[in-house]
XYZ file of C-alpha atoms in Angstrom:
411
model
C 22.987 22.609 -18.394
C 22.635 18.854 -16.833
C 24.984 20.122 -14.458
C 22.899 23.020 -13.220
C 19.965 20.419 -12.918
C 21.776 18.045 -10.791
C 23.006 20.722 -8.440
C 19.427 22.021 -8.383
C 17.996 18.407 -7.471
C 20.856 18.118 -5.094
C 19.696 21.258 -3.154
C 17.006 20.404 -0.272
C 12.866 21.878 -0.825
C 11.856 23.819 2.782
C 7.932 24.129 3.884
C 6.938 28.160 3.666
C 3.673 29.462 4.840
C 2.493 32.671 3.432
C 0.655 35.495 2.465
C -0.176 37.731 0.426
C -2.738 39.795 -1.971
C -4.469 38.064 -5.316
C -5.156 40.047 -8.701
C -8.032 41.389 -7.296
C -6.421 42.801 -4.219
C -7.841 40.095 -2.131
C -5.881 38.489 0.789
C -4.745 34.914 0.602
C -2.575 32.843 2.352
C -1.294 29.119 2.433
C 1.675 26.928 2.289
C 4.396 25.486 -0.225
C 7.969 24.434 -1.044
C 10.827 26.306 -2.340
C 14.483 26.003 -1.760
C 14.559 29.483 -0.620
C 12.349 32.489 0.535
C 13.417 34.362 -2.717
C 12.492 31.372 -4.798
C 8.808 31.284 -3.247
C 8.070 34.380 -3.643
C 9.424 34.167 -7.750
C 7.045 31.211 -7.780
C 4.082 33.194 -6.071
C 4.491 36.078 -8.435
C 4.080 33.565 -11.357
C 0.970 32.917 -10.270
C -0.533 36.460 -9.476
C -0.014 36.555 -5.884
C 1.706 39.432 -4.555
C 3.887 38.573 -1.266
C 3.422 40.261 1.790
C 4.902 37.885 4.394
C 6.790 34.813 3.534
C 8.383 32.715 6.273
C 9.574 28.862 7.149
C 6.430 26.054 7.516
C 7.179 25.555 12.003
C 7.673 21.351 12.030
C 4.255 20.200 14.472
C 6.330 17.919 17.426
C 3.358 15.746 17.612
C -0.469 15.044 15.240
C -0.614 13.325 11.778
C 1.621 16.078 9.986
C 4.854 14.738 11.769
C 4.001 11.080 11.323
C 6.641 8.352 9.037
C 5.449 7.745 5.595
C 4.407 3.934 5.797
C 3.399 1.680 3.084
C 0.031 2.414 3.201
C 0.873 5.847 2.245
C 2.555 4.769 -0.792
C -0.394 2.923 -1.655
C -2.529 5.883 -1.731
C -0.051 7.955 -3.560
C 0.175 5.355 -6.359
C -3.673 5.541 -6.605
C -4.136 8.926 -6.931
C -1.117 9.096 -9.715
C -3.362 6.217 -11.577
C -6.216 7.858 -11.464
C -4.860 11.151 -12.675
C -2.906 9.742 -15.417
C -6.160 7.990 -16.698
C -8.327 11.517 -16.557
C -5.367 13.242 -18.895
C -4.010 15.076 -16.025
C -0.017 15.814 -17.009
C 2.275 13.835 -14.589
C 3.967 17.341 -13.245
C 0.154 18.562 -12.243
C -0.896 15.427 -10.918
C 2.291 14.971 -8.496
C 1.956 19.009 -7.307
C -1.498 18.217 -6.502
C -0.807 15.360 -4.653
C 1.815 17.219 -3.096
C -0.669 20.308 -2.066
C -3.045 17.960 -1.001
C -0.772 15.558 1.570
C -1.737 15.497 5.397
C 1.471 14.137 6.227
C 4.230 16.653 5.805
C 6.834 13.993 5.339
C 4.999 12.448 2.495
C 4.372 15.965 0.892
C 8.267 16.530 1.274
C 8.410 13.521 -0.083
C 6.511 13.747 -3.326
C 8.292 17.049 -3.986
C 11.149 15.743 -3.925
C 10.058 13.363 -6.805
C 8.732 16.186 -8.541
C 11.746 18.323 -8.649
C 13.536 15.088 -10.186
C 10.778 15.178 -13.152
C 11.049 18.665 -13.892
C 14.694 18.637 -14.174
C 14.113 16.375 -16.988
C 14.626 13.064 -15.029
C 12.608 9.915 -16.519
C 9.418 8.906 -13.422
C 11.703 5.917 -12.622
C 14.965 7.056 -12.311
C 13.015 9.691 -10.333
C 11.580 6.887 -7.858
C 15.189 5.357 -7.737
C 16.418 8.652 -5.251
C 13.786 7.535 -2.560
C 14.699 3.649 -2.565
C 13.012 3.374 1.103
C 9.769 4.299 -0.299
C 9.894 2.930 -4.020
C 11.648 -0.737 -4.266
C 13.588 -1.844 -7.425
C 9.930 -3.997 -8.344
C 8.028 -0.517 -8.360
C 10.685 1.194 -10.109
C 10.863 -1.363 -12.655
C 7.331 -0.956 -13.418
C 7.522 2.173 -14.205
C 10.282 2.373 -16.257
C 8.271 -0.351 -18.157
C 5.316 1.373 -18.523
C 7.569 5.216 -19.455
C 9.460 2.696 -22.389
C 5.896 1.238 -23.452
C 4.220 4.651 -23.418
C 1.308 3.180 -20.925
C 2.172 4.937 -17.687
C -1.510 5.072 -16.850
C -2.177 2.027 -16.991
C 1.170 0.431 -14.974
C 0.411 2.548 -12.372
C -3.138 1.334 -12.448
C -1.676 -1.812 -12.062
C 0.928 -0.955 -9.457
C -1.870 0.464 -7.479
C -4.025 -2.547 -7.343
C -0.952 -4.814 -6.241
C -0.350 -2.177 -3.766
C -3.633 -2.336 -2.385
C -3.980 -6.189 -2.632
C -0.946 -6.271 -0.539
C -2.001 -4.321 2.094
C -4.917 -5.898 2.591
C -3.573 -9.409 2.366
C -0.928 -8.060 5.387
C -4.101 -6.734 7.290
C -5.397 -9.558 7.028
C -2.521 -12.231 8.013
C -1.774 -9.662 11.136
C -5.159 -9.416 12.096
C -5.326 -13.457 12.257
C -1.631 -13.310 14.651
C -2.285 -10.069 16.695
C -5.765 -11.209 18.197
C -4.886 -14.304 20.083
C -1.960 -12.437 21.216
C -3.611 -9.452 22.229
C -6.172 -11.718 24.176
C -3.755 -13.573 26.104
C -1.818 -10.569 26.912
C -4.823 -8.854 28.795
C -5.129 -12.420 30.352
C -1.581 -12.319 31.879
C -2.417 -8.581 32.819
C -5.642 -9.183 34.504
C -3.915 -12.476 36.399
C -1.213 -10.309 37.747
C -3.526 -7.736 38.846
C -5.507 -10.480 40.975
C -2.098 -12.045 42.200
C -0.320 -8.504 42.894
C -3.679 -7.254 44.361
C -6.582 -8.794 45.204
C -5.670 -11.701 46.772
C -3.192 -10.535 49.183
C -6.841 -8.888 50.562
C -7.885 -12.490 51.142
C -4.353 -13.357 52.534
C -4.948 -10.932 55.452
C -8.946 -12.168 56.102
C -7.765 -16.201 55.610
C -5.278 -15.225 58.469
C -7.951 -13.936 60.910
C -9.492 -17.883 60.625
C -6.648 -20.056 62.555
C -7.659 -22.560 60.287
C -5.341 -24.429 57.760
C -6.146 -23.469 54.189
C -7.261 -25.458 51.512
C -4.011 -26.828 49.265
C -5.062 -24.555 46.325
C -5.480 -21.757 48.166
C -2.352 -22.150 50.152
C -1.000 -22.646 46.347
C -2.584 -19.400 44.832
C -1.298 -17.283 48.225
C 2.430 -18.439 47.539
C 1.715 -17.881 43.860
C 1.041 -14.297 45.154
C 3.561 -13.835 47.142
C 6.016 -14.463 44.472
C 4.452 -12.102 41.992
C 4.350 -9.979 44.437
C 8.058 -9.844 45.170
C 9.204 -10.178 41.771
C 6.933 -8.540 39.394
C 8.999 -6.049 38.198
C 11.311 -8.700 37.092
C 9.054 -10.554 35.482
C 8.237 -7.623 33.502
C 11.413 -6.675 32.568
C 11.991 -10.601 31.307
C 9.312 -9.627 28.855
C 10.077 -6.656 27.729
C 13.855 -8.162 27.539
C 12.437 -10.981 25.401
C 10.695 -9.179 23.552
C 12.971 -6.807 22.172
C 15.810 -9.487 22.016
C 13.757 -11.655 19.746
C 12.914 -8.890 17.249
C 16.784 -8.020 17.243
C 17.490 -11.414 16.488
C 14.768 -11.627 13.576
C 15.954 -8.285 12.238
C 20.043 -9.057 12.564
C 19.862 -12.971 12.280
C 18.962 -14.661 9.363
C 19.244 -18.044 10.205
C 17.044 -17.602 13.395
C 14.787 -15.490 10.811
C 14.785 -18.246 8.164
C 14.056 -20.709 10.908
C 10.996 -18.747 12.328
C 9.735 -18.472 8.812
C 10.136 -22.345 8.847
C 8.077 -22.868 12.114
C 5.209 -20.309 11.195
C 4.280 -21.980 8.409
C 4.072 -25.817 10.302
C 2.331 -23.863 13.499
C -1.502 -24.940 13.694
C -3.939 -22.915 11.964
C -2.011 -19.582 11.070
C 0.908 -21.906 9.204
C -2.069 -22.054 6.679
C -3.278 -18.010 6.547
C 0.798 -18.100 5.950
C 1.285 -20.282 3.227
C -1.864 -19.517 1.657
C -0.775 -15.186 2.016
C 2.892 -16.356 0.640
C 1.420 -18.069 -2.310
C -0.964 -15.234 -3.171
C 2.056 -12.566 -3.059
C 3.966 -15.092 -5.169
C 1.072 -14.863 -7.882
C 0.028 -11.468 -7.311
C 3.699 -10.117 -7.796
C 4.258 -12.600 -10.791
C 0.640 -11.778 -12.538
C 1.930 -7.690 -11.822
C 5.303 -8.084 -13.460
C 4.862 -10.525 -16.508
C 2.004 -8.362 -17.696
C 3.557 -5.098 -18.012
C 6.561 -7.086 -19.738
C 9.009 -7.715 -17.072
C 11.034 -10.922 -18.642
C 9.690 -14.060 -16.238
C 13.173 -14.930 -14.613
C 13.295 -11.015 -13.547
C 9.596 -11.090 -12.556
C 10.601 -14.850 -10.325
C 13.091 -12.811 -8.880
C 10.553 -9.679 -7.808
C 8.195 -12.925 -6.398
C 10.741 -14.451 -4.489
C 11.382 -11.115 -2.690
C 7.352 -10.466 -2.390
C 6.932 -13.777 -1.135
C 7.692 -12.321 2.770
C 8.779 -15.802 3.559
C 12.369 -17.688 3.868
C 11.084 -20.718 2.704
C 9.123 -19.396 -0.599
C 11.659 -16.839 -1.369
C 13.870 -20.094 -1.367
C 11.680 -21.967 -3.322
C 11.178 -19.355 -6.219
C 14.869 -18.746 -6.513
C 15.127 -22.653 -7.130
C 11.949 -21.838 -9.953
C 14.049 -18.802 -11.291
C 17.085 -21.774 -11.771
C 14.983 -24.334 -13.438
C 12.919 -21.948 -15.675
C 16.352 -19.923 -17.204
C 17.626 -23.527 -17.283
C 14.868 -24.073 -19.997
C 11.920 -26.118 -18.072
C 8.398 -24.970 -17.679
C 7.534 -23.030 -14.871
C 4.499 -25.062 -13.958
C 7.153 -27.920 -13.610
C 10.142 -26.379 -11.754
C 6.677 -25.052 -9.026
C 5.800 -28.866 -8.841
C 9.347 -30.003 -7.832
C 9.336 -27.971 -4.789
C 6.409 -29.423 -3.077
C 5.242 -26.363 -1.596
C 2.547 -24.797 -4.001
C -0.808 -27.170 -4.515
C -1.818 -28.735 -7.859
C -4.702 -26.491 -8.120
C -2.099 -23.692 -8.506
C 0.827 -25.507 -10.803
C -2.422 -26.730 -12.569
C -4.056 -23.211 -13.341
C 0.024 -21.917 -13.956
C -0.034 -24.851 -16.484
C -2.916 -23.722 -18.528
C -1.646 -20.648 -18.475
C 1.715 -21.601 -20.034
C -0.486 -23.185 -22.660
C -2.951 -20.953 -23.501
C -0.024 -17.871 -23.353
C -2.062 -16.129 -20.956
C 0.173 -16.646 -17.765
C -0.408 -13.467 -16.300
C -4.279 -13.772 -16.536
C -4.448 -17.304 -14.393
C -1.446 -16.188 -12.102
C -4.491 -13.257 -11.254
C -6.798 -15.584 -10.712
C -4.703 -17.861 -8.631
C -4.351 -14.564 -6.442
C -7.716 -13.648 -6.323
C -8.516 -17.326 -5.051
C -6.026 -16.884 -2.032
C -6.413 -13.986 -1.129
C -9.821 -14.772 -0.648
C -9.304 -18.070 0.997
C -7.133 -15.972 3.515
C -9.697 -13.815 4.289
C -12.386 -16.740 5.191
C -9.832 -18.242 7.006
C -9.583 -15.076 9.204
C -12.987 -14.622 9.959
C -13.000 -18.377 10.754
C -10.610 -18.186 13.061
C -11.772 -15.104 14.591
C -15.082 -17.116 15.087
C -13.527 -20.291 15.863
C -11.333 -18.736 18.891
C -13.733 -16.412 20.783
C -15.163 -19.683 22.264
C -11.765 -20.581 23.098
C -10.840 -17.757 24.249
C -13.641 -17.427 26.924
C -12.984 -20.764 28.257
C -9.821 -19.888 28.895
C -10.339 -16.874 30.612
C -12.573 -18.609 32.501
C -10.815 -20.919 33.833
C -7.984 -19.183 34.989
C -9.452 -16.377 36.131
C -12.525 -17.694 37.546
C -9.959 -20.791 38.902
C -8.420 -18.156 40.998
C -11.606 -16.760 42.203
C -13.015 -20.301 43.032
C -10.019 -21.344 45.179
C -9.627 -18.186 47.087
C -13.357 -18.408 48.322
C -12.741 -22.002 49.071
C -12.155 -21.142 52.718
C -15.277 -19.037 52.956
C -17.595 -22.643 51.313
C -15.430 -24.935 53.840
C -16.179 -22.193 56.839
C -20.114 -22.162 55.626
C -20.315 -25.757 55.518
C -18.269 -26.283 59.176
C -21.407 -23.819 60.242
């Protein structure tokens, strides 16, 4: 009998659309999965529906129903399981109503596949475990928690909030990275336009004169010129750097683990960093230790949560010290990275045997400080910003009408 189960797990669901006629004779028509034409139309029978046409879901090549499952997907998913569970809906009805509901085909594929798993008889984690891109071993393990302790409701209530802290704490920290960036990049854009351009008009008025230029000017043509010859170069240095420096982040771990080094020391985001790294680190920690993860396997879960090389080092150094039999609030203090209102609160905690409770309320802090520090910044730039902008782009301006003032004042 397991046997049969695994091969029917093993076999792969298909989209079909359909139609057919309802007990009353009416017509009605929509989509599901099966593993084979035959199979639907068993299923649709169950349910009353008489078949008339049954045939393969066509894939969409482009629109929101082709799109990658990303985390924020997973997010949503765990919320809606949560808040099923905690009505009384059965776990089988709540994931096939998930599954009806999806937008995203891939994620509806996706939770049917999960499904299948459960109604073979296969535990929610174990489950989870066949889709390890979506569902990491610190999800899983929560769930197999909360299955042994008979609380599934509630761990996924909690999954779902660390889910959702997480995004937004990752919003947040590439909000404060991606604006600057985005700022200066339409800078560089509308320079080359002027240099590429505009001012080779001037060039060909200044020329008309007979008159030697102003140094800046003469400065800003050649600056033209050169853009001019070897933009597309320029460019493709970019685009070359860019894509060479993700490679290296993604295939490179020391140049990774030395980025991660220099992020956190760079003015004002180094401290949205280490104040986002410290709330994932207490976030993940609070998450695991209350729904009875052992603390060296809930360190271990934080180190990888952390998102930096430098934390996740840190914590693994905690891990060592707390199995070694020291306090946690100690081993934190010896690696000068976390502040002594946070080994403080972590302290207490220890005490009072309520560790999970302050490590939430060390997150809540941070992630709130991060978010305050992202507006400030946001507020604190703009001026910066325009000045900038100003300057160079009104510099350029300014010194190619310098002729024209010099010509007006000759007059």
């Amino acid at each position: 009998m397991a046997e049969n189960n695994k091969k029917k797990v093993a076999k792969k669901q298909i989209a079909y659309v359909y139609e057919g006629l309802n007990r009353r004779g009416g017509k009605i028509k929509g989509d599901m999965f099966a593993m084979s034409p035959t199979e639907a139309k068993g299923m649709l029978k169950k349910q009353g529906i008489t078949p008339t046409k049954v045939r393969k879901k066509p894939t969409p090549l482009f629109g929101s129903g082709n799109k990658p499952i990303d985390s924020k997907d997973i997010a949503v998913f765990t919320r809606q399981v949560a808040t099923m569970l905690t009505a009384g809906v059965p776990l089988v009805q709540s994931l096939e109503m998930i599954a009806k509901g999806a937008e995203k085909a891939n994620l509806q594929k996706l939770v049917n596949d999960v499904l299948l798993h459960v109604q073979s008889g296969s535990p929610v984690a174990d489950a989870l475990r066949t889709q390890p891109k979506y569902f990491d071993d610190l999800y899983c393990d929560l769930v197999e928690s909360g299955e042994k302790s008979g609380a599934l409701d509630s761990i996924f209530d909690r999954i779902a909030v660390y889910k959702e802290k997480s995004e937004a704490l990752k919003s947040k920290i590439k909000k404060a990275m991606t604006y600057p960036i985005a700022i200066l990049a339409i800078s560089f854009i509308v320079v080359g336009i002027l240099l590429v351009y505009v001012i080779p008009s001037f060039e060909d008025i200044f020329a008309s004169f007979g008159a030697e230029l102003p140094a800046p000017t003469q400065m800003a043509i050649a600056a033209s010129k050169v853009a001019q010859d070897y933009w597309i170069y320029v460019v493709a240095g970019i685009i070359a750097g860019i894509y060479l420096f993700k490679r290296a982040l993604r295939t490179n771990k020391r140049f990774a683990d030395s980025m991660d080094a220099l992020l956190l020391k760079a003015p004002i985001v180094g401290n949205i960093v280490n104040k986002g790294a410290i709330a994932r680190y207490a976030r993940t920690l609070s998450t695991t230790f209350a729904a009875g993860v052992p603390l060296h396997e809930a360190l271990n879960s934080a180190a990888g949560a952390s998102g930096n090389a430098v934390y996740k080092r840190a914590i693994q150094e905690i891990k060592a010290d707390v199995s070694a039999g020291n306090m946690m609030h100690v081993a934190m203090r010896t690696t000068d990275l976390f502040p002594d209102m946070v080994t403080q609160m972590v302290s207490i905690g220890e005490e009072s045997g309520a560790l999970d409770t302050m490590l939430e309320r060390v997150a809540n802090v941070y992630e709130q400080e991060v978010d305050d520090a992202v507006d400030g910044i946001t507020a604190l730039i703009e001026p910066f910003i325009m000045v900038f902008l100003g300057t160079v782009i009104g510099g350029l301006i300014v010194v190619m009408y310098l002729p024209i003032f010099q010509m007006g004042n000759a007059v």
